[in-house]
PDB file of C-alpha atoms in Angstrom:
ATOM      1  CA  PHE F   1     -17.652 -18.606  24.610  1.00  0.00           C
ATOM      2  CA  MET F   2     -16.326 -20.618  21.987  1.00  0.00           C
ATOM      3  CA  MET F   3     -14.053 -17.932  21.254  1.00  0.00           C
ATOM      4  CA  LEU F   4     -12.729 -17.886  24.580  1.00  0.00           C
ATOM      5  CA  ALA F   5     -12.490 -21.597  24.959  1.00  0.00           C
ATOM      6  CA  GLN F   6     -10.235 -21.987  21.788  1.00  0.00           C
ATOM      7  CA  ALA F   7      -7.803 -19.458  23.239  1.00  0.00           C
ATOM      8  CA  GLY F   8      -6.171 -21.638  25.574  1.00  0.00           C
ATOM      9  CA  GLU F   9      -5.114 -18.667  28.051  1.00  0.00           C
ATOM     10  CA  GLY F  10      -5.769 -19.623  30.994  1.00  0.00           C
ATOM     11  CA  THR F  11      -8.464 -18.455  33.478  1.00  0.00           C
ATOM     12  CA  GLY F  12      -6.551 -14.640  33.861  1.00  0.00           C
ATOM     13  CA  GLY F  13      -6.522 -14.574  30.151  1.00  0.00           C
ATOM     14  CA  LEU F  14     -10.165 -15.328  29.479  1.00  0.00           C
ATOM     15  CA  ILE F  15     -11.079 -12.849  31.830  1.00  0.00           C
ATOM     16  CA  ARG F  16      -9.136 -10.112  30.195  1.00  0.00           C
ATOM     17  CA  MET F  17     -10.416 -11.338  26.752  1.00  0.00           C
ATOM     18  CA  ALA F  18     -14.003 -11.196  28.056  1.00  0.00           C
ATOM     19  CA  ILE F  19     -13.650  -7.976  29.261  1.00  0.00           C
ATOM     20  CA  GLY F  20     -11.517  -6.521  26.435  1.00  0.00           C
ATOM     21  CA  ASP F  21      -9.696  -3.703  28.340  1.00  0.00           C
ATOM     22  CA  ILE F  22      -7.226  -2.034  26.481  1.00  0.00           C
ATOM     23  CA  ALA F  23      -5.157  -0.979  29.357  1.00  0.00           C
ATOM     24  CA  ALA F  24      -4.974  -4.901  30.326  1.00  0.00           C
ATOM     25  CA  ALA F  25      -4.122  -5.776  26.913  1.00  0.00           C
ATOM     26  CA  ARG F  26      -1.336  -2.886  26.931  1.00  0.00           C
ATOM     27  CA  GLN F  27      -0.123  -4.397  30.333  1.00  0.00           C
ATOM     28  CA  GLN F  28       0.200  -8.065  28.944  1.00  0.00           C
ATOM     29  CA  TYR F  29       1.708  -6.763  25.694  1.00  0.00           C
ATOM     30  CA  ASP F  30       4.364  -4.951  27.876  1.00  0.00           C
ATOM     31  CA  ALA F  31       5.273  -8.122  29.706  1.00  0.00           C
ATOM     32  CA  GLN F  32       5.500 -10.450  26.530  1.00  0.00           C
ATOM     33  CA  LYS F  33       6.558  -8.439  23.839  1.00  0.00           C
ATOM     34  CA  GLY F  34       9.749  -9.536  21.852  1.00  0.00           C
ATOM     35  CA  ARG F  35       8.792 -13.090  21.325  1.00  0.00           C
ATOM     36  CA  ASN F  36       6.065 -13.000  19.212  1.00  0.00           C
ATOM     37  CA  ALA F  37       4.434 -10.920  16.148  1.00  0.00           C
ATOM     38  CA  TRP F  38       0.997  -9.601  18.007  1.00  0.00           C
ATOM     39  CA  THR F  39      -2.313  -8.183  16.929  1.00  0.00           C
ATOM     40  CA  LEU F  40      -5.245  -6.178  18.509  1.00  0.00           C
ATOM     41  CA  ARG F  41      -8.841  -7.390  17.909  1.00  0.00           C
ATOM     42  CA  ILE F  42     -10.815  -4.348  18.520  1.00  0.00           C
ATOM     43  CA  GLU F  43     -14.444  -3.198  18.274  1.00  0.00           C
ATOM     44  CA  GLY F  44     -14.572   0.900  18.120  1.00  0.00           C
ATOM     45  CA  ARG F  45     -15.253   3.577  16.164  1.00  0.00           C
ATOM     46  CA  ASP F  46     -12.688   6.354  14.464  1.00  0.00           C
ATOM     47  CA  ASN F  47     -12.626   9.291  16.682  1.00  0.00           C
ATOM     48  CA  ARG F  48     -12.888  11.688  13.448  1.00  0.00           C
ATOM     49  CA  SER F  49     -15.270  10.357  11.120  1.00  0.00           C
ATOM     50  CA  PHE F  50     -17.157   7.861  13.717  1.00  0.00           C
ATOM     51  CA  GLU F  51     -17.074   5.106  11.670  1.00  0.00           C
ATOM     52  CA  SER F  52     -16.699   1.456  12.701  1.00  0.00           C
ATOM     53  CA  ILE F  53     -13.097   0.151  13.430  1.00  0.00           C
ATOM     54  CA  ASP F  54     -14.071  -3.207  14.093  1.00  0.00           C
ATOM     55  CA  GLY F  55     -11.504  -5.863  12.888  1.00  0.00           C
ATOM     56  CA  GLU F  56      -8.291  -7.232  13.974  1.00  0.00           C
ATOM     57  CA  TYR F  57      -4.740  -5.195  13.333  1.00  0.00           C
ATOM     58  CA  PRO F  58      -1.074  -5.819  13.502  1.00  0.00           C
ATOM     59  CA  ILE F  59       0.581  -4.176  16.549  1.00  0.00           C
ATOM     60  CA  ARG F  60       3.776  -1.867  15.797  1.00  0.00           C
ATOM     61  CA  GLY F  61       4.139  -0.806  19.093  1.00  0.00           C
ATOM     62  CA  PRO F  62       3.061   1.057  22.424  1.00  0.00           C
ATOM     63  CA  TRP F  63       1.699   4.506  22.193  1.00  0.00           C
ATOM     64  CA  ARG F  64       1.766   6.698  25.510  1.00  0.00           C
ATOM     65  CA  GLU F  65       0.720   5.408  28.794  1.00  0.00           C
ATOM     66  CA  ASN F  66      -2.422   2.614  27.589  1.00  0.00           C
ATOM     67  CA  GLY F  67      -2.413   2.522  23.624  1.00  0.00           C
ATOM     68  CA  PHE F  68      -0.825   1.184  20.904  1.00  0.00           C
ATOM     69  CA  ILE F  69       0.111   2.277  17.259  1.00  0.00           C
ATOM     70  CA  LEU F  70      -1.621  -0.300  14.787  1.00  0.00           C
ATOM     71  CA  ASP F  71      -1.241  -0.893  11.086  1.00  0.00           C
ATOM     72  CA  ASP F  72      -4.084  -0.101   9.076  1.00  0.00           C
ATOM     73  CA  GLU F  73      -4.455  -0.231   5.341  1.00  0.00           C
ATOM     74  CA  SER F  74      -4.511   3.516   5.204  1.00  0.00           C
ATOM     75  CA  GLY F  75      -1.016   3.513   7.572  1.00  0.00           C
ATOM     76  CA  PRO F  76       0.025   3.644  11.353  1.00  0.00           C
ATOM     77  CA  VAL F  77      -2.881   4.798  13.484  1.00  0.00           C
ATOM     78  CA  SER F  78      -2.898   5.310  17.193  1.00  0.00           C
ATOM     79  CA  VAL F  79      -5.537   3.536  19.523  1.00  0.00           C
ATOM     80  CA  CYS F  80      -6.373   4.354  23.023  1.00  0.00           C
ATOM     81  CA  MET F  81      -9.047   5.705  25.624  1.00  0.00           C
ATOM     82  CA  ALA F  82      -8.594   9.427  24.595  1.00  0.00           C
ATOM     83  CA  GLN F  83     -10.201  11.890  22.340  1.00  0.00           C
ATOM     84  CA  GLY F  84      -6.418  12.713  21.256  1.00  0.00           C
ATOM     85  CA  CYS F  85      -5.726   9.123  19.475  1.00  0.00           C
ATOM     86  CA  ASP F  86      -6.992   8.161  15.727  1.00  0.00           C
ATOM     87  CA  TRP F  87      -9.119   5.610  17.262  1.00  0.00           C
ATOM     88  CA  TYR F  88     -11.248   4.749  20.296  1.00  0.00           C
ATOM     89  CA  PRO F  89     -11.517   1.429  21.301  1.00  0.00           C
ATOM     90  CA  VAL F  90     -14.886   0.022  23.276  1.00  0.00           C
ATOM     91  CA  HIS F  91     -13.566  -3.732  23.516  1.00  0.00           C
ATOM     92  CA  ALA F  92      -9.770  -4.771  22.876  1.00  0.00           C
ATOM     93  CA  VAL F  93      -7.999  -8.270  22.948  1.00  0.00           C
ATOM     94  CA  LEU F  94      -4.893  -9.034  22.542  1.00  0.00           C
ATOM     95  CA  VAL F  95      -3.877 -11.769  19.886  1.00  0.00           C
ATOM     96  CA  LYS F  96      -0.662 -13.746  20.079  1.00  0.00           C
ATOM     97  CA  GLY F  97       0.812 -14.525  16.357  1.00  0.00           C
ATOM     98  CA  GLN F  98       3.754 -16.329  15.140  1.00  0.00           C
ATOM     99  CA  PRO F  99       7.219 -16.235  16.955  1.00  0.00           C
ATOM    100  CA  GLU F 100       9.163 -13.411  16.067  1.00  0.00           C
ATOM    101  CA  ILE F 101      12.616 -11.721  17.393  1.00  0.00           C
ATOM    102  CA  THR F 102      13.976  -8.122  17.219  1.00  0.00           C
ATOM    103  CA  THR F 103      17.415  -7.023  16.296  1.00  0.00           C
ATOM    104  CA  THR F 104      18.252  -3.723  17.017  1.00  0.00           C
ATOM    105  CA  THR F 105      20.891  -1.138  15.938  1.00  0.00           C
ATOM    106  CA  THR F 106      21.714   2.338  17.239  1.00  0.00           C
ATOM    107  CA  ILE F 107      22.713   5.236  14.951  1.00  0.00           C
ATOM    108  CA  ARG F 108      24.255   8.406  15.852  1.00  0.00           C
ATOM    109  CA  ARG F 109      25.214  11.090  13.568  1.00  0.00           C
ATOM    110  CA  GLU F 110      26.010  14.618  13.852  1.00  0.00           C
ATOM    111  CA  GLN F 111      24.170  15.038  10.595  1.00  0.00           C
ATOM    112  CA  MET F 112      23.550  13.010   7.373  1.00  0.00           C
ATOM    113  CA  ARG F 113      21.019  12.799   4.624  1.00  0.00           C
ATOM    114  CA  ALA F 114      18.049  10.957   5.159  1.00  0.00           C
ATOM    115  CA  GLY F 115      18.495   9.169   1.694  1.00  0.00           C
ATOM    116  CA  SER F 116      21.475   7.940   2.785  1.00  0.00           C
ATOM    117  CA  LEU F 117      19.907   6.450   5.821  1.00  0.00           C
ATOM    118  CA  PHE F 118      17.007   4.932   3.751  1.00  0.00           C
ATOM    119  CA  GLU F 119      19.565   3.249   1.278  1.00  0.00           C
ATOM    120  CA  SER F 120      21.226   1.509   4.174  1.00  0.00           C
ATOM    121  CA  LEU F 121      18.188   0.313   5.597  1.00  0.00           C
ATOM    122  CA  ALA F 122      16.501  -0.607   2.558  1.00  0.00           C
ATOM    123  CA  ALA F 123      19.009  -3.036   2.161  1.00  0.00           C
ATOM    124  CA  VAL F 124      17.852  -5.491   5.048  1.00  0.00           C
ATOM    125  CA  GLU F 125      13.978  -4.687   4.543  1.00  0.00           C
ATOM    126  CA  SER F 126      13.546  -7.840   2.932  1.00  0.00           C
ATOM    127  CA  GLU F 127      14.849  -9.859   6.053  1.00  0.00           C
ATOM    128  CA  GLY F 128      12.153  -8.406   8.342  1.00  0.00           C
ATOM    129  CA  LYS F 129       9.924  -5.580   9.165  1.00  0.00           C
ATOM    130  CA  VAL F 130      12.062  -2.430   9.981  1.00  0.00           C
ATOM    131  CA  TYR F 131      11.007   0.374  12.557  1.00  0.00           C
ATOM    132  CA  LEU F 132      12.567   3.844  13.403  1.00  0.00           C
ATOM    133  CA  LEU F 133      12.350   4.918  17.019  1.00  0.00           C
ATOM    134  CA  GLY F 134      14.158   8.017  18.449  1.00  0.00           C
ATOM    135  CA  ILE F 135      14.726  11.738  17.356  1.00  0.00           C
ATOM    136  CA  ALA F 136      16.748  13.879  14.701  1.00  0.00           C
ATOM    137  CA  LYS F 137      16.206  18.129  13.836  1.00  0.00           C
ATOM    138  CA  ALA F 138      15.641  18.475  10.507  1.00  0.00           C
ATOM    139  CA  ARG F 139      13.623  21.445   8.704  1.00  0.00           C
ATOM    140  CA  GLY F 140      10.786  21.358   6.421  1.00  0.00           C
ATOM    141  CA  ILE F 141       9.528  18.139   7.763  1.00  0.00           C
ATOM    142  CA  LYS F 142       5.400  17.397   7.894  1.00  0.00           C
ATOM    143  CA  PRO F 143       4.128  15.522  11.079  1.00  0.00           C
ATOM    144  CA  GLN F 144       2.598  12.297  10.413  1.00  0.00           C
ATOM    145  CA  SER F 145       0.974  10.998  13.484  1.00  0.00           C
ATOM    146  CA  PRO F 146       1.711   8.968  15.425  1.00  0.00           C
ATOM    147  CA  SER F 147       4.753   7.733  13.689  1.00  0.00           C
ATOM    148  CA  VAL F 148       6.311  11.349  13.406  1.00  0.00           C
ATOM    149  CA  GLU F 149       5.532  14.040  15.299  1.00  0.00           C
ATOM    150  CA  ILE F 150       7.201  17.641  15.046  1.00  0.00           C
ATOM    151  CA  SER F 151       8.241  20.107  17.803  1.00  0.00           C
ATOM    152  CA  GLY F 152      10.281  22.900  16.182  1.00  0.00           C
ATOM    153  CA  GLU F 153      12.869  21.633  14.316  1.00  0.00           C
ATOM    154  CA  THR F 154      12.719  18.527  16.505  1.00  0.00           C
ATOM    155  CA  VAL F 155      11.525  15.038  14.762  1.00  0.00           C
ATOM    156  CA  LYS F 156      10.271  12.297  17.285  1.00  0.00           C
ATOM    157  CA  LEU F 157       9.770   8.669  15.289  1.00  0.00           C
ATOM    158  CA  ALA F 158       7.767   6.041  17.256  1.00  0.00           C
ATOM    159  CA  TYR F 159       7.755   2.915  15.128  1.00  0.00           C
ATOM    160  CA  ALA F 160       8.093   4.798  11.796  1.00  0.00           C
ATOM    161  CA  ASP F 161       8.524   2.600   8.807  1.00  0.00           C
ATOM    162  CA  LEU F 162      11.096   3.235   5.718  1.00  0.00           C
ATOM    163  CA  ASP F 163       8.075   5.314   3.748  1.00  0.00           C
ATOM    164  CA  VAL F 164       8.702   8.261   5.534  1.00  0.00           C
ATOM    165  CA  LEU F 165      11.961   8.438   4.509  1.00  0.00           C
ATOM    166  CA  ARG F 166      11.461   7.545   1.168  1.00  0.00           C
ATOM    167  CA  VAL F 167       9.773  10.950   0.789  1.00  0.00           C
ATOM    168  CA  TRP F 168      12.748  12.885   2.397  1.00  0.00           C
ATOM    169  CA  PRO F 169      15.711  11.755  -0.186  1.00  0.00           C
ATOM    170  CA  SER F 170      17.627  15.494   0.224  1.00  0.00           C
ATOM    171  CA  THR F 171      16.498  16.330   3.991  1.00  0.00           C
ATOM    172  CA  VAL F 172      19.416  16.717   6.250  1.00  0.00           C
ATOM    173  CA  LEU F 173      19.220  15.247   9.587  1.00  0.00           C
ATOM    174  CA  ARG F 174      20.891  16.506  12.219  1.00  0.00           C
ATOM    175  CA  GLU F 175      21.970  15.333  15.648  1.00  0.00           C
ATOM    176  CA  VAL F 176      20.503  12.077  14.917  1.00  0.00           C
ATOM    177  CA  GLU F 177      19.779   9.525  18.084  1.00  0.00           C
ATOM    178  CA  LEU F 178      17.956   6.578  16.473  1.00  0.00           C
ATOM    179  CA  THR F 179      17.335   3.041  17.463  1.00  0.00           C
ATOM    180  CA  VAL F 180      16.460   0.658  14.090  1.00  0.00           C
ATOM    181  CA  GLN F 181      14.580  -2.389  14.804  1.00  0.00           C
ATOM    182  CA  VAL F 182      14.406  -5.167  12.631  1.00  0.00           C
ATOM    183  CA  ARG F 183      11.578  -7.927  13.520  1.00  0.00           C
ATOM    184  CA  HIS F 184      11.967 -11.367  12.149  1.00  0.00           C
ATOM    185  CA  GLU F 185      11.942 -14.856  12.277  1.00  0.00           C
ATOM    186  CA  PRO F 186      13.785 -16.962  14.912  1.00  0.00           C
ATOM    187  CA  GLY F 187      17.189 -18.247  13.574  1.00  0.00           C
ATOM    188  CA  LYS F 188      17.381 -15.819  10.475  1.00  0.00           C
ATOM    189  CA  ILE F 189      20.423 -13.653  10.563  1.00  0.00           C
ATOM    190  CA  VAL F 190      19.857 -10.051   9.859  1.00  0.00           C
ATOM    191  CA  ARG F 191      23.022  -8.689   8.269  1.00  0.00           C
ATOM    192  CA  GLU F 192      24.704  -5.897   9.656  1.00  0.00           C
ATOM    193  CA  ILE F 193      23.477  -2.313   8.992  1.00  0.00           C
ATOM    194  CA  GLN F 194      25.884  -0.052   7.377  1.00  0.00           C
ATOM    195  CA  VAL F 195      25.135   3.708   7.855  1.00  0.00           C
ATOM    196  CA  PRO F 196      28.079   5.804   6.161  1.00  0.00           C
ATOM    197  CA  GLY F 197      29.751   8.541   7.883  1.00  0.00           C
ATOM    198  CA  GLU F 198      28.699  11.440   5.653  1.00  0.00           C
ATOM    199  CA  GLN F 199      31.387  14.493   5.317  1.00  0.00           C
ATOM    200  CA  MET F 200      28.755  17.185   3.356  1.00  0.00           C
ATOM    201  CA  SER F 201      30.223  20.454   4.227  1.00  0.00           C
ATOM    202  CA  ARG F 202      32.516  22.056   6.326  1.00  0.00           C
ATOM    203  CA  ILE F 203      29.893  24.743   6.999  1.00  0.00           C
ATOM    204  CA  ASP F 204      28.883  24.724  10.531  1.00  0.00           C
ATOM    205  CA  PRO F 205      25.421  22.473  11.084  1.00  0.00           C
ATOM    206  CA  LEU F 206      23.752  25.787  12.409  1.00  0.00           C
ATOM    207  CA  LEU F 207      24.356  27.723   8.963  1.00  0.00           C
ATOM    208  CA  LEU F 208      23.901  24.414   7.229  1.00  0.00           C
ATOM    209  CA  ARG F 209      20.507  23.901   8.104  1.00  0.00           C
ATOM    210  CA  TRP F 210      19.475  27.586   6.496  1.00  0.00           C
ATOM    211  CA  LEU F 211      21.211  26.597   2.804  1.00  0.00           C
ATOM    212  CA  ILE F 212      19.741  22.827   2.878  1.00  0.00           C
ATOM    213  CA  GLU F 213      16.354  21.317   3.182  1.00  0.00           C
TER     214      GLU F 213
END
């Protein structure tokens, strides 16, 4: 009760915190995201190891209907009320952090190397947290749930950080449709992201994918 009293969230917020329902936390996050950094204070279990996951974790973004992608020491994890997620929460409370705004850039290319994209985005990594959302096509990429999902040659990125690009330096990305988020302090000016166009080859992209991985 002392924790609830210190939260200063008003009656509705205190009720949400007392119940600790992740669906209510997600609803609150969806309504208020974009103005602050957020963490999730949770109690629960890892769905694979059954170990305790009790703690407070930074939120990368929403996951599916009523879940979140969180930052753990081991990397991004999904948390929701389903066995398909990495973590299962028994109690979940949304916690507002420092003011934060998001600058977004859309990247569309017929084809480009992942290494070139990484170099362009690494230039703004010191100005804030960089995340990638969207789809591309590529061969030889392994899934890294929940941030990198693979369906055939389609690669779907969900709040992936630059570490995923770091290990794909020579991989050719095709039909790129990505949104880049840079989350930073209010008032900070984020330099414009410059992604060079690439004339890698005159070979048709459908043939190129069999030659370059």
